[in-house]
Short mmCIF file of C-alpha atoms in Angstrom, two decimals:
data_model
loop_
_atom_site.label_atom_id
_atom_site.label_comp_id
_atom_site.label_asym_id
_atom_site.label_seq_id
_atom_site.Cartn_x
_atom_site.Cartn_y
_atom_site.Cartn_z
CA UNK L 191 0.00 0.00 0.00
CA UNK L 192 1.23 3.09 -1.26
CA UNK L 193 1.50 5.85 1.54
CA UNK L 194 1.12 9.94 0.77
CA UNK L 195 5.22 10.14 0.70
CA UNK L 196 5.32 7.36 -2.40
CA UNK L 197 2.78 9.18 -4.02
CA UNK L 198 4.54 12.43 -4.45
CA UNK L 199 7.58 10.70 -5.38
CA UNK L 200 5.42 8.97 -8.16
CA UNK L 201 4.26 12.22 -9.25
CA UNK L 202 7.41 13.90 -9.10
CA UNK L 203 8.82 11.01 -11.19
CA UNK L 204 6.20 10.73 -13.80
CA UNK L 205 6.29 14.46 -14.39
CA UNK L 206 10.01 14.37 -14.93
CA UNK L 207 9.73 11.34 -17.59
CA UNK L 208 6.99 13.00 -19.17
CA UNK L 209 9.29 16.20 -19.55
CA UNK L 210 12.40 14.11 -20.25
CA UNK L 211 10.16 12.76 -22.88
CA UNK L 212 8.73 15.63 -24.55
CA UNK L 213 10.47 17.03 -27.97
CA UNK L 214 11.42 20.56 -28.13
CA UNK L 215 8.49 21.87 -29.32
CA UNK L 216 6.81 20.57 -25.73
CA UNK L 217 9.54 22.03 -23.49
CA UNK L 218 9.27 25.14 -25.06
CA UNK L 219 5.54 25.36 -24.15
CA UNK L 220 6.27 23.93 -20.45
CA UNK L 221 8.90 26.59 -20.21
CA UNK L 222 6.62 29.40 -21.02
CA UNK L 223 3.78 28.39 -19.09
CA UNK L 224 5.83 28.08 -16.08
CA UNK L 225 6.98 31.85 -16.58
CA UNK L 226 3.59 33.21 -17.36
CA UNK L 227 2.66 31.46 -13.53
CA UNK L 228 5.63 33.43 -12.49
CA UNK L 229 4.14 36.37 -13.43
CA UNK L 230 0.58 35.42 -12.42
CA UNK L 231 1.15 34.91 -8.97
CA UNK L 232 3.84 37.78 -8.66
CA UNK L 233 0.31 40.01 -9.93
CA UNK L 234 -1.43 38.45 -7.40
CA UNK L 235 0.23 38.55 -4.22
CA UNK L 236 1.50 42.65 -5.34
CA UNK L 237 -1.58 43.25 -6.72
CA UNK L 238 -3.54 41.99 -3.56
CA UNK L 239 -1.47 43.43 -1.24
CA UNK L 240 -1.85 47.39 -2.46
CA UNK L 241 -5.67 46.96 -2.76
CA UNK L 242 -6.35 45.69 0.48
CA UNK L 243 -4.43 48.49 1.63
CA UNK L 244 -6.10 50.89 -0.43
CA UNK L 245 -9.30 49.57 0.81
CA UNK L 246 -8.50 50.24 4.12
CA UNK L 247 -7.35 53.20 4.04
CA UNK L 248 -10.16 54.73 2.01
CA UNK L 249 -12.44 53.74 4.65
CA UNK L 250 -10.52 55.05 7.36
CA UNK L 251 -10.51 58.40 4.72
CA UNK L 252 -14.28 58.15 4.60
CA UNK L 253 -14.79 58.19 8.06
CA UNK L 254 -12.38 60.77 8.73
CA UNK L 255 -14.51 63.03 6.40
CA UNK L 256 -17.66 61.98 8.17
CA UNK L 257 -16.27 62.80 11.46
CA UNK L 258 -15.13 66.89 11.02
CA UNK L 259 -17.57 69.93 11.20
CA UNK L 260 -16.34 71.08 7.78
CA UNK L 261 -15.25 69.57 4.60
CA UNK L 262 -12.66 71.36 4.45
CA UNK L 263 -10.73 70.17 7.76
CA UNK L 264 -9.35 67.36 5.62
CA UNK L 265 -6.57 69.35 3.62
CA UNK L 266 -3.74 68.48 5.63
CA UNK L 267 -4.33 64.49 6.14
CA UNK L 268 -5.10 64.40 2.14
CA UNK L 269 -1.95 65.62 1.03
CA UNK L 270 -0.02 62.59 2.58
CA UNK L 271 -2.48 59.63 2.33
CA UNK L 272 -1.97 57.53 -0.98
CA UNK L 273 -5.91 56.36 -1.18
CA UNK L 274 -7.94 56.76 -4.18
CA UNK L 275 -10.23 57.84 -1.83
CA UNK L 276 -7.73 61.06 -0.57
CA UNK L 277 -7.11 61.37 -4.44
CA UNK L 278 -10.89 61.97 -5.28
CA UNK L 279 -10.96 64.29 -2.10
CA UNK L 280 -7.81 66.68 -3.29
CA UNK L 281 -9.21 66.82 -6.77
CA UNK L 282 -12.18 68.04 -5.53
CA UNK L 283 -10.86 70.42 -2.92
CA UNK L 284 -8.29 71.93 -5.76
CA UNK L 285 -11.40 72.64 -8.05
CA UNK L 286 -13.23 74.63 -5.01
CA UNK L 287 -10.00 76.43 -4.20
CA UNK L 288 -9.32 77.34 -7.61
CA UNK L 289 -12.67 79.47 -7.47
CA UNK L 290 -11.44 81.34 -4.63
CA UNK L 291 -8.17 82.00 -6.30
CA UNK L 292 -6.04 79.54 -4.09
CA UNK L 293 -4.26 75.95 -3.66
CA UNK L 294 -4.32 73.13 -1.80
CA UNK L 295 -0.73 74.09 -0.39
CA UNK L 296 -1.95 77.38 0.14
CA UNK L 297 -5.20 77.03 1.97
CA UNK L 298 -3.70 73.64 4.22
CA UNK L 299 -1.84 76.32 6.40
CA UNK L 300 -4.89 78.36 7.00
CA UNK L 301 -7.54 77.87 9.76
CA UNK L 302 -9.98 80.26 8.12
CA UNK L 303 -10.00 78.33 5.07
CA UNK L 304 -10.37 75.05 6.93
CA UNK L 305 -12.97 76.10 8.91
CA UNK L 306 -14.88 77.58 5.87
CA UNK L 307 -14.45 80.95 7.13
CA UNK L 308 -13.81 82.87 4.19
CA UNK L 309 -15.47 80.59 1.05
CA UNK L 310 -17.39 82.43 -1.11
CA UNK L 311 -20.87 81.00 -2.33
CA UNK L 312 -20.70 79.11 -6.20
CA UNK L 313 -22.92 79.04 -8.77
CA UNK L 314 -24.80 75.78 -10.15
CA UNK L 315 -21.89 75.64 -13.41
CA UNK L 316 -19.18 76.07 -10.77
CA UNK L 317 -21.03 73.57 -8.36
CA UNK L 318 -20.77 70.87 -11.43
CA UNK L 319 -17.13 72.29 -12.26
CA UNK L 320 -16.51 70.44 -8.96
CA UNK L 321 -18.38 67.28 -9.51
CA UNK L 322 -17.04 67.02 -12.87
CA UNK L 323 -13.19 66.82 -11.63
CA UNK L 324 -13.88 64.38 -8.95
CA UNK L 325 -15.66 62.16 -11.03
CA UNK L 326 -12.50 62.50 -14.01
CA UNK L 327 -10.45 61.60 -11.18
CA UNK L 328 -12.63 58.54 -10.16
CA UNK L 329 -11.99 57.02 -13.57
CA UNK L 330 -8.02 57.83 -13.33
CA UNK L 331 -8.06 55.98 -10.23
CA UNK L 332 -9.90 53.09 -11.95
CA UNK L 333 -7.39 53.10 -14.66
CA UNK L 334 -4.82 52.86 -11.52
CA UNK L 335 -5.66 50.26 -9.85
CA UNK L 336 -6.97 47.79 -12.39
CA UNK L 337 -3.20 48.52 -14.01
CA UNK L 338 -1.77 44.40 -14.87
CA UNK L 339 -5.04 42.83 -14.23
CA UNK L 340 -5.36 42.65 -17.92
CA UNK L 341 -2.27 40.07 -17.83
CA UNK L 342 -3.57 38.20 -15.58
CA UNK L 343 -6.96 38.04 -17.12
CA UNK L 344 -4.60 36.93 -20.40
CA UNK L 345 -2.72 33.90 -18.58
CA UNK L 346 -6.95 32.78 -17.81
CA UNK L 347 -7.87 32.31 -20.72
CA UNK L 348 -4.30 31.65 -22.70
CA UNK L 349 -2.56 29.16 -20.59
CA UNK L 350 -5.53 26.36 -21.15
CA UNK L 351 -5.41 26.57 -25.19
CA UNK L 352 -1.61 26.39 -24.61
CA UNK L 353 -1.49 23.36 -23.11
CA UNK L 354 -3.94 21.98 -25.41
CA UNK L 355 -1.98 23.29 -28.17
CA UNK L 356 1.33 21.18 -26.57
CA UNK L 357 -0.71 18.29 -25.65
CA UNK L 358 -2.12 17.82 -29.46
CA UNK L 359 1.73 18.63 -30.79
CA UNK L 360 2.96 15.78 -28.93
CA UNK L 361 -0.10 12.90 -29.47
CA UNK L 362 0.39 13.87 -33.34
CA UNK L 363 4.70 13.85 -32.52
CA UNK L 364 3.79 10.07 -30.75
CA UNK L 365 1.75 8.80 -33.37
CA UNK L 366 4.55 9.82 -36.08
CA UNK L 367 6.60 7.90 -33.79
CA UNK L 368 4.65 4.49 -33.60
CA UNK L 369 4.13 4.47 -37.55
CA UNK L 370 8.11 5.00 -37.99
CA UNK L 371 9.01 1.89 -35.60
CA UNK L 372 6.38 0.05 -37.44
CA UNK L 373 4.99 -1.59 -34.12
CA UNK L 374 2.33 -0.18 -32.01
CA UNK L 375 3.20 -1.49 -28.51
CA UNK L 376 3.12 0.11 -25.63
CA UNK L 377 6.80 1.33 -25.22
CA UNK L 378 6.80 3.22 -28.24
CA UNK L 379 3.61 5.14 -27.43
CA UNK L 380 3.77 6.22 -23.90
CA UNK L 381 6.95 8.50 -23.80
CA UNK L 382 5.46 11.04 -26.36
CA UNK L 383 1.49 10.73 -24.92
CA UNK L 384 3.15 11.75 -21.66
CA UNK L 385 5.06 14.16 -22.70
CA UNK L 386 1.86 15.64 -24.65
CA UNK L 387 -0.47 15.34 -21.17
CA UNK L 388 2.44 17.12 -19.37
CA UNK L 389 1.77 20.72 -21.23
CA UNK L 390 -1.91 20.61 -20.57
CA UNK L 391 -0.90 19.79 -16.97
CA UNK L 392 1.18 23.17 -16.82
CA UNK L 393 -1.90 25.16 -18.68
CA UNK L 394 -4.19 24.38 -15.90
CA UNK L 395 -1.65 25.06 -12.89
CA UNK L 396 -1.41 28.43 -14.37
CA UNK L 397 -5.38 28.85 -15.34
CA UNK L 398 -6.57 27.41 -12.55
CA UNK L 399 -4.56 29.68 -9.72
CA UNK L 400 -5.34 33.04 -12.13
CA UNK L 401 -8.76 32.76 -12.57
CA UNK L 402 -9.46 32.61 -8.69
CA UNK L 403 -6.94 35.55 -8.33
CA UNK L 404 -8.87 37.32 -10.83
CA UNK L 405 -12.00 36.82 -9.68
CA UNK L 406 -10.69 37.88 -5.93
CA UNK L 407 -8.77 40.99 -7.31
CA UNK L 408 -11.54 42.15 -9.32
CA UNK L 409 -14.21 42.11 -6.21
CA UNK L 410 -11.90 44.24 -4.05
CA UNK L 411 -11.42 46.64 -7.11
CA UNK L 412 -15.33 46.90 -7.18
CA UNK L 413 -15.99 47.65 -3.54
CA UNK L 414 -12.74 50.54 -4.13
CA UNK L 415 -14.79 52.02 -7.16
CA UNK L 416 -18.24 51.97 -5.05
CA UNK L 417 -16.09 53.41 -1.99
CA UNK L 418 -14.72 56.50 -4.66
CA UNK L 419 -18.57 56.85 -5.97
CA UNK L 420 -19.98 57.07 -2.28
CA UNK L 421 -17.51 59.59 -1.46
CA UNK L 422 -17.81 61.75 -4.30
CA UNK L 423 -22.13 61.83 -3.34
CA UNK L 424 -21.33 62.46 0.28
CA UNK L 425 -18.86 65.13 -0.82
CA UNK L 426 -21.27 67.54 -3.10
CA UNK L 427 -24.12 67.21 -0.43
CA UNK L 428 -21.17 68.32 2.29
CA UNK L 429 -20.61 71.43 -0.25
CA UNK L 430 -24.08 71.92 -1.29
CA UNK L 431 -24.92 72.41 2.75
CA UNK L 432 -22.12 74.53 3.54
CA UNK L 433 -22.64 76.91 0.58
CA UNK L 434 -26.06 77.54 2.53
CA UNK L 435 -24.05 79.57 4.75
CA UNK L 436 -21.28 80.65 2.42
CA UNK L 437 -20.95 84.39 2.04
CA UNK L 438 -21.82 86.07 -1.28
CA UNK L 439 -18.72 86.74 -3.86
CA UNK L 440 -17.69 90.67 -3.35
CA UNK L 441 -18.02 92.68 -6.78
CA UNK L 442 -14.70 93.58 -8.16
CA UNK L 443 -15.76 97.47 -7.52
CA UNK L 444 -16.19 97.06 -3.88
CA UNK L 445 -13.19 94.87 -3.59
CA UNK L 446 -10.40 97.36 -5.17
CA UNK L 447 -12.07 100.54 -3.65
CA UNK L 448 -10.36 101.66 -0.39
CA UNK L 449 -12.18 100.92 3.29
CA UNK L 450 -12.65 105.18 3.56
CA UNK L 451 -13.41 105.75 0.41
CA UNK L 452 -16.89 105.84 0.09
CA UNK L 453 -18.71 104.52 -2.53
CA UNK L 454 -19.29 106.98 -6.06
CA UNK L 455 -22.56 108.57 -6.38
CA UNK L 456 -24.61 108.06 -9.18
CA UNK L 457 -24.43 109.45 -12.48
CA UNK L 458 -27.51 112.29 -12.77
CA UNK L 459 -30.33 111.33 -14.61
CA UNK L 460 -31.62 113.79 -17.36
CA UNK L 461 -35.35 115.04 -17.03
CA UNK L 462 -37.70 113.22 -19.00
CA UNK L 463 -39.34 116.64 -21.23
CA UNK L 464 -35.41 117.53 -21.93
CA UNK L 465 -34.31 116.96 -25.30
CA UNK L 466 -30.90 114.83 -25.51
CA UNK L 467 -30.00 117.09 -28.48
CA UNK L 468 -28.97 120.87 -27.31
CA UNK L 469 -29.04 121.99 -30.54
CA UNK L 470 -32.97 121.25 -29.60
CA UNK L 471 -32.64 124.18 -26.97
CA UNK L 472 -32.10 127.02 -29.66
CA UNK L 473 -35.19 128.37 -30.80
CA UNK L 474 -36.70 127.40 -34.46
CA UNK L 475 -34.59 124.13 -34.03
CA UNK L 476 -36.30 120.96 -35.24
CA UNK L 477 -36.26 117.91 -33.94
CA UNK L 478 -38.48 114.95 -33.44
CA UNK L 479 -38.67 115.77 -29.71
CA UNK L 480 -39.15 119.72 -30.10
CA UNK L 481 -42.71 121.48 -29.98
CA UNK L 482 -44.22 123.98 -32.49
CA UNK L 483 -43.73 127.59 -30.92
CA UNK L 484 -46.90 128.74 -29.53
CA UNK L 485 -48.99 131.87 -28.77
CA UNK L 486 -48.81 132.73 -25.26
CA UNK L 487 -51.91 135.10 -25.30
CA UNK L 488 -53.66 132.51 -27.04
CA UNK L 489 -57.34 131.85 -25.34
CA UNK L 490 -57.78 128.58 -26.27
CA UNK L 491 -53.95 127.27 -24.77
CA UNK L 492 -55.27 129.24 -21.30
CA UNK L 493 -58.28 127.01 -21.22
CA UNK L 494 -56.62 123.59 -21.89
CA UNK L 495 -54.29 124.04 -18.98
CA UNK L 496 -57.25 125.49 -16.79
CA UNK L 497 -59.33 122.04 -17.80
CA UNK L 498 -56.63 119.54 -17.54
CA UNK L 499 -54.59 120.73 -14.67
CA UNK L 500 -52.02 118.72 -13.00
CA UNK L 501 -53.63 114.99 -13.74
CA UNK L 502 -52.71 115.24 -17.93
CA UNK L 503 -49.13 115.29 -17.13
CA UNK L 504 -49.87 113.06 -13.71
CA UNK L 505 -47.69 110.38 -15.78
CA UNK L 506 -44.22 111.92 -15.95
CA UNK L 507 -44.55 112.92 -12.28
CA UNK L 508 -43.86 116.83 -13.16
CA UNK L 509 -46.07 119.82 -12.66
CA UNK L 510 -48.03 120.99 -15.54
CA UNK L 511 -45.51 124.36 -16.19
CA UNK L 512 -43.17 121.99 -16.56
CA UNK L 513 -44.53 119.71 -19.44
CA UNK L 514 -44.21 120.61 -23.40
CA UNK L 515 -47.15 122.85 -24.40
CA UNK L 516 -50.34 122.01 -26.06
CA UNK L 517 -51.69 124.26 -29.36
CA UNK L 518 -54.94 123.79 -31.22
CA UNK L 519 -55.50 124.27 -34.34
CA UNK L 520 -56.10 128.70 -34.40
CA UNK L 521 -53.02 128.89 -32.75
CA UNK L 522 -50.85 126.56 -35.39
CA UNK L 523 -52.69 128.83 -37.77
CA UNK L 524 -51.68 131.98 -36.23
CA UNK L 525 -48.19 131.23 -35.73
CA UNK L 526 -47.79 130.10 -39.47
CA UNK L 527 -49.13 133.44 -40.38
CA UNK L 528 -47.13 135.82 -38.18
CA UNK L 529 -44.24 133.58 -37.27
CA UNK L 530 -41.91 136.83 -36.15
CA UNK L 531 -44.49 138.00 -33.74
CA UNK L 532 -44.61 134.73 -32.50
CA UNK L 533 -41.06 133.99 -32.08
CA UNK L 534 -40.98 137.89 -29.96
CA UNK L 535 -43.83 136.53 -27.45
#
């Protein structure tokens, strides 16, 4: 009875022969697929290693940022903490500071920035400015720290159809082998079918260890992504309540005036019955805003203003002296036929 010891020495021997066995075409293959397992598990046990610690501390990030009074309190542990989580949080923060005319090294150092003393309220397209960088950066992260999963995804799926590939070379190498010798016993046949199995061997010890590394690697990838997408929603309702209480931008005027100075006075407005033209002032001028000279004497100008008094100009807000004359019809006619004796009264 065979005990656990004589069975790996079995296997150890058989794979051996069956490589001892194989023709150069069949080494070649075992060679590569033991290099591309090489690589597989070096992607693995790196690639494992950084996520979990990215995972970690993007939730310790997370609830960090839950934790502080202001969104803003954050600046100092961001700029040293390699999470994509920190990432998304500076590329947000350099967006907001940007508005205000300042950087993240900049505004660290201050506790009126970081206590969101002195932030001025945004607009909605600035507001989206802000959610539009951290989600760009979301998708650089992505890019980050799926980087060499591709390669292992490749040894998945190309390390079983290279074995098969090896394992067909060497039953059609055998067969070649048993028709040259002329006898089909089994001597002649089992070196090269074992050499031929050995290759598909090596395909699945590389498959089968990739594909669960794969699988593992890309779960922890997806709870990273969910953890950067969580964030980023938790950050723009942070900034969306704080800019409740943000002050109002200053205008530029107000801003490079002097604190004495006071502020100008405003520009006189010009009556509403004055022409804009002074040429319009001289008398006999015409315009489309000047009046036809009239008869002061005139009987029928004295009642109009007696019968409309101060409500036909109520409008304007003047007096009626002060509005443009009226003139019927006698008076056009007498100042067309005696337009000197007009122009005297």
């Amino acid at each position: 009875m065979l005990n656990i010891n004589s069975l790996i020495l079995a296997s150890d021997a058989g794979v051996w022969y069956a490589f001892a066995n194989s023709d150069g075409m069949g080494k070649a293959i075992v060679f590569l697929l033991f290099l591309s397992s090489m690589v597989a598990w070096f992607i693995m046990i790196e690639k494992g290693l950084a996520l979990y610690r990215s995972q970690k501390l993007s939730e310790r990030f997370a609830f960090d940022f839950d934790q502080k009074h202001s969104m803003h309190a954050m600046l100092k542990e961001s700029t040293d903490n390699p999470c994509p989580v920190a990432k998304v949080y500076i590329s947000g923060m350099q967006q907001l500071l940007d508005f205000n005319g300042m950087t993240i090294d900049q505004a660290k150092d201050q506790p009126a920035i970081r206590n969101q003393s002195s932030m001025c309220k945004l607009s909605p397209a600035q507001l989206d400015a802000v959610q539009t960088s951290m989600e760009r950066e979301i998708s650089g992260q992505i890019f980050v720290i799926e980087e060499r999963i591709g390669m292992l995804a490749t040894a998945v799926s190309l390390a079983p159809f290279l074995g098969l590939f090896g394992t067909v070379w060497g039953v059609m190498i055998a067969f070649c082998g048993v028709a040259s010798a002329g006898s089909a016993n089994i001597q002649a046949l089992a070196p090269g079918v074992a050499g031929a199995l050995l290759t598909t061997v090596a395909g699945l010890l590389v498959a089968i260890p990739s594909l669960v590394g794969y699988n593992f690697l890309t779960q922890m990838i997806r709870k990273i992504t969910v953890s950067m997408d969580n964030f980023s929603e938790s950050f723009m309702a942070r900034l969306k309540l704080e800019q409740l209480v943000a002050k109002d931008p200053v205008p530029q005027s107000v801003q490079s005036r002097p604190v004495n100075t006071p502020p100008p006075r405003p520009a006189a407005s010009i009556p509403a019955n004055r022409p804009l033209n002074q040429a319009q002032d001289r008398p006999g001028a015409y315009s489309s805003q000047s009046h036809y000279p009239v008869n002061s004497n005139s009987s029928t100008m004295r009642s109009s203003y007696s019968n409309s008094g101060s409500s036909a100009y109520n409008y304007s807000g003047q007096s009626p002296t002060d509005a443009p004359r009226q003139m019927s019809f006698g008076d056009m006619q007498g100042s067309m036929s005696d337009p000197d004796n007009s122009m005297r009264n």
